[in-house]
XYZ file of C-alpha atoms in Angstrom:
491
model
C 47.680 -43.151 -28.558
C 47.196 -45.138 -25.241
C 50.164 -47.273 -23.985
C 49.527 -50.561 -25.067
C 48.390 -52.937 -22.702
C 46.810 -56.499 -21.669
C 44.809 -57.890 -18.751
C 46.132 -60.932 -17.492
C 44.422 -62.904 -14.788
C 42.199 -59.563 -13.828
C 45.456 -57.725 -13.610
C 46.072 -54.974 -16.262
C 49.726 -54.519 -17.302
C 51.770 -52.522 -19.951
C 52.734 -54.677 -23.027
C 56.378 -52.249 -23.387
C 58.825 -52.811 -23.520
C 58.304 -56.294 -25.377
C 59.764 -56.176 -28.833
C 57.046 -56.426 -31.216
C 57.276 -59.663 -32.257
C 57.089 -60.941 -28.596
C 54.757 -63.749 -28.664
C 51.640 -64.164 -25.794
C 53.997 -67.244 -24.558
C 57.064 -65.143 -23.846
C 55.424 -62.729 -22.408
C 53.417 -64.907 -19.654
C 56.678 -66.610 -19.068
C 58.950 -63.169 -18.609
C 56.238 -62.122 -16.468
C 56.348 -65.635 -13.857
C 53.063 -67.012 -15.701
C 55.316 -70.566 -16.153
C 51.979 -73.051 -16.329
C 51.865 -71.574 -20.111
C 54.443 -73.950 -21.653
C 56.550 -74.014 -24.899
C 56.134 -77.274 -26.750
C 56.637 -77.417 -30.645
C 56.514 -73.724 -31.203
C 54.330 -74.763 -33.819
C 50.511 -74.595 -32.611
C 50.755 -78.386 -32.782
C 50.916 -79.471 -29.119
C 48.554 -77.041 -27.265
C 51.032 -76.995 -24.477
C 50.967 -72.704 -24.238
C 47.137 -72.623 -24.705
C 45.692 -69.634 -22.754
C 41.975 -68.215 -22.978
C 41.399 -65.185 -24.519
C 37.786 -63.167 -24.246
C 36.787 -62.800 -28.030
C 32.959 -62.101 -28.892
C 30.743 -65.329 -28.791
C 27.893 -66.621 -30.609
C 25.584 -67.513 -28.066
C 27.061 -65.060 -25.485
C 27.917 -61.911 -25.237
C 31.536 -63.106 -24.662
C 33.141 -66.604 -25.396
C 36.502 -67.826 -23.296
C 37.928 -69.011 -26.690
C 41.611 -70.893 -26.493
C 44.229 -70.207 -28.622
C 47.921 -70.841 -28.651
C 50.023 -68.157 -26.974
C 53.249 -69.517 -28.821
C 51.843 -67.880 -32.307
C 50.185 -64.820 -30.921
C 52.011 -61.459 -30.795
C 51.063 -60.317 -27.068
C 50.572 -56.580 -29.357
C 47.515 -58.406 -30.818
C 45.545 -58.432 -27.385
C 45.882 -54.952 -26.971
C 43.065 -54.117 -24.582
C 42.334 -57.719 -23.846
C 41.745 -59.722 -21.512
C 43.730 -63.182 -21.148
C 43.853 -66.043 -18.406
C 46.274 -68.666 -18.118
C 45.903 -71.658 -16.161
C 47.077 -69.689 -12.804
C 43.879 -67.912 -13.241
C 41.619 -70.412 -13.369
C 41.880 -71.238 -10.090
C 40.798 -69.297 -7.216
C 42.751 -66.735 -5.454
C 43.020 -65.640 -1.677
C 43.915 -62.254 -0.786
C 47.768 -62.568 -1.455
C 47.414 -64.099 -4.902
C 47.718 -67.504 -3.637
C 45.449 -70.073 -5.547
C 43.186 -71.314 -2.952
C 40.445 -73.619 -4.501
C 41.342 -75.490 -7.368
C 38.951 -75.118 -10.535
C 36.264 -77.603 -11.563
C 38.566 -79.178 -14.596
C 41.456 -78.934 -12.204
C 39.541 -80.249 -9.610
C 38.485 -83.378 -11.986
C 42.220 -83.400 -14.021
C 43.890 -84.618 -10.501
C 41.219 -86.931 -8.703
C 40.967 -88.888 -12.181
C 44.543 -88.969 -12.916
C 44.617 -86.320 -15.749
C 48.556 -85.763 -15.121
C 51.347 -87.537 -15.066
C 54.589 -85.651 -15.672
C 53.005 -82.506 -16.012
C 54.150 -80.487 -18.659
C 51.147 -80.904 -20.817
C 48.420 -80.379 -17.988
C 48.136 -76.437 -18.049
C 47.249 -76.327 -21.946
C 44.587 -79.079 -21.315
C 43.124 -77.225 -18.789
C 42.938 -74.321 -20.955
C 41.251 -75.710 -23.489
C 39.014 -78.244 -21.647
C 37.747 -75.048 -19.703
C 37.258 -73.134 -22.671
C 34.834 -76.170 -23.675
C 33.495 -76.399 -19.845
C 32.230 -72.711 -20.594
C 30.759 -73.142 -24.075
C 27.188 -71.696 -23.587
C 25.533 -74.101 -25.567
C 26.869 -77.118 -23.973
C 24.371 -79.294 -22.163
C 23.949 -82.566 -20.773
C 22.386 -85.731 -22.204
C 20.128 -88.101 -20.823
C 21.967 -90.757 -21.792
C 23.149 -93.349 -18.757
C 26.302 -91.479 -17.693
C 28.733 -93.952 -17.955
C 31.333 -92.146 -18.372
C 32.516 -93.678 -22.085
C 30.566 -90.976 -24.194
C 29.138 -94.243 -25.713
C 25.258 -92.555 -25.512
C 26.418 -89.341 -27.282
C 28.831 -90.099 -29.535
C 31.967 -92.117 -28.861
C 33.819 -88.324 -28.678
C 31.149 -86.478 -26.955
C 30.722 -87.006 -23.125
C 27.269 -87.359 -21.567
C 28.055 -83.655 -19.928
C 27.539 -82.307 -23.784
C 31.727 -82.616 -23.478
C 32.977 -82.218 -26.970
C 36.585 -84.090 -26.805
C 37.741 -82.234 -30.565
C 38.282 -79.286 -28.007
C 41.533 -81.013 -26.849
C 42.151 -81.941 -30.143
C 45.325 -79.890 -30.612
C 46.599 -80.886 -27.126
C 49.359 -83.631 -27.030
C 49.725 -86.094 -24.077
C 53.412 -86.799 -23.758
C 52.699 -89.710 -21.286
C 49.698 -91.332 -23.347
C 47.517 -90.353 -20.389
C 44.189 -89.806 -22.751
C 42.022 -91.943 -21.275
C 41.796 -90.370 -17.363
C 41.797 -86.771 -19.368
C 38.723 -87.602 -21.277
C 37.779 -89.294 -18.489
C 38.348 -86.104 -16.729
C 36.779 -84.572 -19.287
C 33.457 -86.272 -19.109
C 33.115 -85.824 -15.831
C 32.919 -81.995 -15.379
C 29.446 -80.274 -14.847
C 28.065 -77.135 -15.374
C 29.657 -73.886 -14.146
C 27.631 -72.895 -11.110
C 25.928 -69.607 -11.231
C 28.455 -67.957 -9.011
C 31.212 -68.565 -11.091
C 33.083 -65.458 -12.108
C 34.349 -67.113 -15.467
C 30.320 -68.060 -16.473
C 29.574 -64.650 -15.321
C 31.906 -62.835 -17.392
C 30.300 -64.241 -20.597
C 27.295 -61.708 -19.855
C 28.977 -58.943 -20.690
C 30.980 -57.615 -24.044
C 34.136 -57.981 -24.382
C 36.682 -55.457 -24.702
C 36.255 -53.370 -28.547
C 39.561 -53.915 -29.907
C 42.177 -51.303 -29.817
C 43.760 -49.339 -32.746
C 47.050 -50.034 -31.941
C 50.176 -48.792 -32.685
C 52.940 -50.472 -31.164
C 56.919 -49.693 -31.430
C 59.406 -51.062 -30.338
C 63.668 -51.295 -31.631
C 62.641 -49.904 -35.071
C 59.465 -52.347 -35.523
C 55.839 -52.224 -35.194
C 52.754 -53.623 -34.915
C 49.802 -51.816 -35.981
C 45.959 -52.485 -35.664
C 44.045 -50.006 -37.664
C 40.511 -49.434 -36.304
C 38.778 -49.374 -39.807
C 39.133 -51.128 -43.248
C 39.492 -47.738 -44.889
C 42.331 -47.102 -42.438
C 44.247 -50.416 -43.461
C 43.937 -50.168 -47.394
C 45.085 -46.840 -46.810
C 48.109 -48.278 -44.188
C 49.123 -51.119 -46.884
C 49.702 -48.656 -49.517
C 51.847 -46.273 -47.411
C 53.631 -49.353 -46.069
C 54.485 -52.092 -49.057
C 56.526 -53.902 -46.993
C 53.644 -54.875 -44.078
C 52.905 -58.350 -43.246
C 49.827 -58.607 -42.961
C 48.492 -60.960 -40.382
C 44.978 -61.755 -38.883
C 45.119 -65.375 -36.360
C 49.215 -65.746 -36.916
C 48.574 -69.057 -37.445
C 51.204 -69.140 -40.319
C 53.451 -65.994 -39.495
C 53.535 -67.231 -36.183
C 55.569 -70.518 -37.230
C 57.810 -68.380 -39.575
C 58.726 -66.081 -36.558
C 59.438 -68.905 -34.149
C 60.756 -71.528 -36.603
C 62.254 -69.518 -39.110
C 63.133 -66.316 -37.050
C 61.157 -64.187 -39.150
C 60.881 -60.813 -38.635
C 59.178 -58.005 -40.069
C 59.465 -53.954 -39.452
C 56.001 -53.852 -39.597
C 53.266 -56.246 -39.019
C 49.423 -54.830 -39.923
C 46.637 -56.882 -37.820
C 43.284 -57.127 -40.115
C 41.265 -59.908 -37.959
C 39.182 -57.508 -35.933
C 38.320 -55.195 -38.678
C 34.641 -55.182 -38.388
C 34.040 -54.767 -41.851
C 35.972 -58.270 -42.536
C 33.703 -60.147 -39.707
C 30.136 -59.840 -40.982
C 28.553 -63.194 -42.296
C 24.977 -62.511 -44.499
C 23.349 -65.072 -45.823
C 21.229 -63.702 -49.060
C 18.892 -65.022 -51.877
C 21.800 -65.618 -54.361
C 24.937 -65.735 -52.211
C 26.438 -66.590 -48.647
C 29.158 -63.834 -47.532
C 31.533 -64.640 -45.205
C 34.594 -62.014 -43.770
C 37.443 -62.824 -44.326
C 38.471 -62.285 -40.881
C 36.270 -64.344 -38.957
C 37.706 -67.319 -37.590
C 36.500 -71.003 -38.654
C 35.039 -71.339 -35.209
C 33.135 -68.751 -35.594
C 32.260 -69.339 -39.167
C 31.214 -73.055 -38.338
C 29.132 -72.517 -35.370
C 27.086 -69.203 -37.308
C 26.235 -71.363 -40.317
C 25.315 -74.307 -38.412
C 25.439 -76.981 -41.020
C 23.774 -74.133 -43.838
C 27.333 -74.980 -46.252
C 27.113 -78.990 -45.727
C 30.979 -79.450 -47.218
C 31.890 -76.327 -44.996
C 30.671 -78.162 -42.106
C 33.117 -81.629 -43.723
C 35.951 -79.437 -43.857
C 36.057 -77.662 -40.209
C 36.537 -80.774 -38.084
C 39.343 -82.094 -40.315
C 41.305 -78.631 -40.593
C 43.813 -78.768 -38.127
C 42.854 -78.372 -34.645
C 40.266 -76.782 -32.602
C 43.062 -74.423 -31.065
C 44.099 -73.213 -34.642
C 40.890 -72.881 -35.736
C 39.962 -70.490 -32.708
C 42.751 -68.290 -33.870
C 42.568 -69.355 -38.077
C 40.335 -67.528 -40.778
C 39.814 -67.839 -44.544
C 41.171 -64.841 -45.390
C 44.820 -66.105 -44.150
C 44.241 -69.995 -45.804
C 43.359 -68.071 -49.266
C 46.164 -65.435 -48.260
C 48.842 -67.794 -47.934
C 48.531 -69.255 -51.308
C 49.431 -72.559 -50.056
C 48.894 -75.460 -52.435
C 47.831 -78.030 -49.629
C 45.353 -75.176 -47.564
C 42.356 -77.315 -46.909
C 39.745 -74.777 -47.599
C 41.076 -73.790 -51.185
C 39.516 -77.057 -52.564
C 36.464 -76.684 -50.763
C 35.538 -73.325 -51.741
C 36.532 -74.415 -55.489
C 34.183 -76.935 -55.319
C 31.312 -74.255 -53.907
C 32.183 -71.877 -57.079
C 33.576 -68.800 -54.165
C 34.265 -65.966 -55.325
C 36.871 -63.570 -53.409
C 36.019 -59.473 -52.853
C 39.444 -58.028 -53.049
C 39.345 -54.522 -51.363
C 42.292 -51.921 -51.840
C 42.443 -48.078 -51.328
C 40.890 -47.583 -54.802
C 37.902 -49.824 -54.210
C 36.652 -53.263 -54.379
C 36.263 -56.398 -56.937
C 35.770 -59.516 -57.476
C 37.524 -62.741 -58.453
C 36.329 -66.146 -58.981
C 38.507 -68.294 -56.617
C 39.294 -70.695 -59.891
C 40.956 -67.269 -61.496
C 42.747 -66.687 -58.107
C 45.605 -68.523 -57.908
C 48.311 -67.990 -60.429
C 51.591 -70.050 -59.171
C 53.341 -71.558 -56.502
C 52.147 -69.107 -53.099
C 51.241 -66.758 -56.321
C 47.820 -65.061 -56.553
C 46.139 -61.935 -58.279
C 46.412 -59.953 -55.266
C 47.794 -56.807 -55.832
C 50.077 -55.366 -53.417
C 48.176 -53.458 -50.733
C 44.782 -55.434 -51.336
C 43.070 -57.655 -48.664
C 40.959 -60.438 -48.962
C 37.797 -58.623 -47.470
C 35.203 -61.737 -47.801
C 34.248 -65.432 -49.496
C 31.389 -65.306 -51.276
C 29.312 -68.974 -52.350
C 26.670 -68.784 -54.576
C 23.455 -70.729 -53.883
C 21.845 -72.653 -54.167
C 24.337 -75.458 -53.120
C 24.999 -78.698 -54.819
C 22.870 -80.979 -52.637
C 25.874 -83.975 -53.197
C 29.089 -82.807 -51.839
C 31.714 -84.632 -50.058
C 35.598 -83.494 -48.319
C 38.310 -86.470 -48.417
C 41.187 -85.499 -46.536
C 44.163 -88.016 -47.142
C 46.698 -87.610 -44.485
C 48.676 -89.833 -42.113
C 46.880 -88.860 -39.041
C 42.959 -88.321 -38.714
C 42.561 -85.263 -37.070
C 45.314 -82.337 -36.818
C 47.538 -83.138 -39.331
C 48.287 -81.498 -43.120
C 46.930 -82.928 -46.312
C 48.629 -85.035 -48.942
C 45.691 -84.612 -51.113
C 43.025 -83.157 -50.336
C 39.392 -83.829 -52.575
C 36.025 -81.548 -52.858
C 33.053 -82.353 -54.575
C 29.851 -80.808 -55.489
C 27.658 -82.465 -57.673
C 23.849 -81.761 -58.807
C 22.110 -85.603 -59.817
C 18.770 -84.839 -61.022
C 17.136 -88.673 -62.198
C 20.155 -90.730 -62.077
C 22.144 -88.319 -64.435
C 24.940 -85.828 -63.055
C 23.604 -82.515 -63.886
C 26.593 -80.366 -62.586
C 30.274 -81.285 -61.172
C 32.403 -79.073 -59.521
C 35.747 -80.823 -58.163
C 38.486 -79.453 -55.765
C 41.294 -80.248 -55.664
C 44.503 -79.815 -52.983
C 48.058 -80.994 -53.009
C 48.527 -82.219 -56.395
C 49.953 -79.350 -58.345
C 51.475 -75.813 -57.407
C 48.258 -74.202 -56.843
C 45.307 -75.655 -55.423
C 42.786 -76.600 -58.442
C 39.441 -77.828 -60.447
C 39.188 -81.190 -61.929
C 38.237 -79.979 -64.925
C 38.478 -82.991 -67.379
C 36.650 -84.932 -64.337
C 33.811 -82.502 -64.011
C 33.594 -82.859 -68.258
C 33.620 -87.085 -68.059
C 31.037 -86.747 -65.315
C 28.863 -83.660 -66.554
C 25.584 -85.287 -68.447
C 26.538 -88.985 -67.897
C 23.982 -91.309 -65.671
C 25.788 -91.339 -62.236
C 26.893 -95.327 -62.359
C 29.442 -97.584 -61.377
C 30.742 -97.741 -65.179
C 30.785 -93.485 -65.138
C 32.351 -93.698 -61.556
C 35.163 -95.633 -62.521
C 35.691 -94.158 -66.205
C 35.734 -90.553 -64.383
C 37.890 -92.176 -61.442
C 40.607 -92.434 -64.163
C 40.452 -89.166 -65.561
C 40.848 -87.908 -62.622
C 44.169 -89.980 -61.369
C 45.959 -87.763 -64.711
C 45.060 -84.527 -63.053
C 47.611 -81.871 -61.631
C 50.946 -82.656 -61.311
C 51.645 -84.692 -58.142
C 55.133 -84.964 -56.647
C 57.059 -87.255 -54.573
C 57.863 -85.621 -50.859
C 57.469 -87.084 -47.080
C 53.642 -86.598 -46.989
C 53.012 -89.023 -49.918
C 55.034 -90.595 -53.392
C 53.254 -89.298 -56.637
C 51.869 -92.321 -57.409
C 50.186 -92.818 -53.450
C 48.553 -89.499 -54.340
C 47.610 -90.903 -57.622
C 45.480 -93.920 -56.407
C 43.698 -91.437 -53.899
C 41.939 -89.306 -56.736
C 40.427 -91.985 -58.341
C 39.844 -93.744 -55.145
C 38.053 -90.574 -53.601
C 35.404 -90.641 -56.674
C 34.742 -94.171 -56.067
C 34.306 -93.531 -52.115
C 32.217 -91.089 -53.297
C 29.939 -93.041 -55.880
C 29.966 -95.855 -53.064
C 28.182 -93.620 -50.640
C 25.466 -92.005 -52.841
C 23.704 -94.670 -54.556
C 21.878 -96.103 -51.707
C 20.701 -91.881 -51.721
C 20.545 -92.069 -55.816
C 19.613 -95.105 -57.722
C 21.841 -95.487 -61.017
């Protein structure tokens, strides 16, 4: 097995001898890279946000961001990673000599103020100045956004990209100023030019270090086979959770078993009967393949989290978890998924309403993965996502709401309801979906459903929400709901 190593600013160096939970962060810092900073350790403030070279959509390669505080540096074996010192332009000692286009822009328009938080914006605003299908409007360029959407800049600028960075100072206006203001990458640009060619294949790794490891297998036979020798793996695919346990909670695991490059968990197919989606493919990736095709997918992605976790998050971990307040769990209830459970002994499947069995408690046996998602079609053609929560973007749920409803001449067909944050497990509205199922879709059958479905779950008091706030927001989400249909369908 080749020593494990990562590429950092075009340099190549040896990972050992890192202990294995040694985040990306750590690393950079032990190593004089001090632009990545630590913030919240959480994923939450953006301020250790590096770019990482991860397949793209549109391009061979994609500068993707992610946060380096909840990455295990293992998990880039063979990759290639640049921080904000690499951005800029380098003369032949190493010195930055020419500052880059979003640095360039950051300190004419007044981008930073004390500092701190500058690197990670710069990170993930450049990951956004190379997105290959951003382009420019012909809007007046006014600088507001106002002609392309009051959060998306003339320059095809899409401001959720710096959604999971926080300003310390308040200085949000000259960033999206700054923001708005950067052009295209010039054909000479070694960044632009990169995206032209593959990325690195990822490496089966197997990485020790003090008695612990990280391992990569290269296959999905390999890592069915791996979880049954080793019972005890965690088994991790963005970190986006285990991260936060290791840095928070001081978690730490004798061995860790990385599933989010398996191929066989990244394939999307869209058939005649079903959509597939791995399990391991991020929800960046999974929004910008389908495109709009899942209409409540495409609700649900800008409200989960932040861009930054999503670069690095997948369904396979949000299912995983078992987390009553995951935002996709009452989304894909509300589509009817299905999960394919893969082990060494095979494969099934399990409707996503059977999956859940208790508090972080599913029907996943030890040493089986969550290989794909599976939605039937066709789709529901009236579906909505209401997120309650005390922020609007980046924040978690204190109820979350899913529907999916077929209205075929005024009369409710079909109701399938989602719903998160409200009981141990996330769950269907059943009694709601019976109330609504054959009645004409009115105000009077809005409102009589709207209280059947305040009595569902079990809601709790906590600091998110009091049981009775969560309450009110059931039967207030049907209503919402009713409100904005019937212009679409007459009662």
């Amino acid at each position: 097995m080749v020593a494990a190593r990562i590429t950092v600013n075009g340099k190549e160096t040896r990972i050992s001898p890192a202990p294995a939970h040694t985040t990306v962060l750590d690393f950079l810092r032990e190593r004089g890279l001090t632009g990545t900073k630590e913030g919240c350790a959480e994923g939450e403030c953006g301020a250790c946000s590096v770019l990482v070279a991860r397949p793209g959509v549109d391009k061979p390669t994609d500068w993707v961001a992610v946060n380096a505080c909840l990455v295990p540096v293992a998990a880039l074996d063979g990759q290639e990673v640049v921080t904000s010192e690499g951005l800029a332009g380098a003369d032949a000692s190493g010195t930055p000599a020419v500052l880059h286009p979003v640095q360039e822009e950051m300190a004419v328009r007044g981008g930073s103020q004390c500092g701190f938080c500058t690197p990670g914006f710069i990170c993930s605003m450049a990951s956004e100045y190379y997105r290959p299908d951003r382009c420019a409007h012909a809007d007046p360029a006014d600088g507001s956004g106002s002609g392309s959407g009051s959060e998306h800049g003339p320059n095809g600028f899409d401001l959720h990209a710096l959604s999971g960075n926080l300003c310390r100072c308040t200085g949000y206006r000259p960033i999206r100023d700054a923001a708005y203001a950067v052009g295209m990458p010039a054909e000479d640009d070694p960044l632009a030019q990169r995206r032209e060619q593959s990325p690195p294949e990822p490496a089966a790794t197997a990485y020790t270090q003090d008695d612990s490891a990280f391992l990569r297998p290269g296959t999905l036979a390999d890592a069915v086979r791996l979880l049954r020798e080793r019972p005890d793996a965690v088994v991790v695919a963005g970190s986006t959770d285990w991260g936060v346990e290791v840095n928070i909670r001081s978690r730490r695991a004798h061995c860790v078993v990385a599933v989010d490059r398996l191929p066989e968990l990244r394939a999307l197919h869209v058939g005649s009967d079903h959509i597939e989606i791995g399990a391991a493919q991020t929800l960046t990736e999974i929004e910008r393949r389908l495109d709009g095709a899942v209409p409540l997918l495409a609700e649900l992605f800008p409200q989960f989290a932040s861009r930054l976790i999503r670069n690095s998050a997948t369904l396979g971990g949000n299912l995983g978890t078992g987390s009553p307040i995951g935002d996709s769990p009452p989304v894909l209830l509300a589509l009817e998924a299905s999960l394919v459970l893969a082990d060494a002994d095979g494969e099934r499947e399990v409707p996503l309403c059977d999956y859940f069995t208790g508090y972080r408690q599913s029907v996943r046996r030890p040493g089986e993965l969550i290989r794909a998602v599976r939605v039937p079609l066709p789709l529901s053609p009236v579906t909505a996502f209401h997120k309650i929560a005390k922020r609007r973007f980046d924040d978690i749920s204190s109820v979350a709401v899913a529907f999916a409803l077929d209205i075929e001449d005024g009369t409710v067909r079909k109701a399938r309801i989602g719903l998160g944050g409200i009981a141990a497990t996330p769950i269907r509205a059943l009694a709601t979906e019976a109330a609504l199922e054959g009645e004409p879709w009115t105000e009077r059958t809005a409102e009589a459903a709207a209280r059947v479905l305040r009595a569902e779950g079990t809601p709790m008091d906590d600091h998110r929400a009091s049981a009775g706030y969560r309450t009110a927001m059931l039967g207030q989400s049907l209503l919402k709901l009713y409100a904005r249909t019937t212009e679409a369908v007459p009662s």
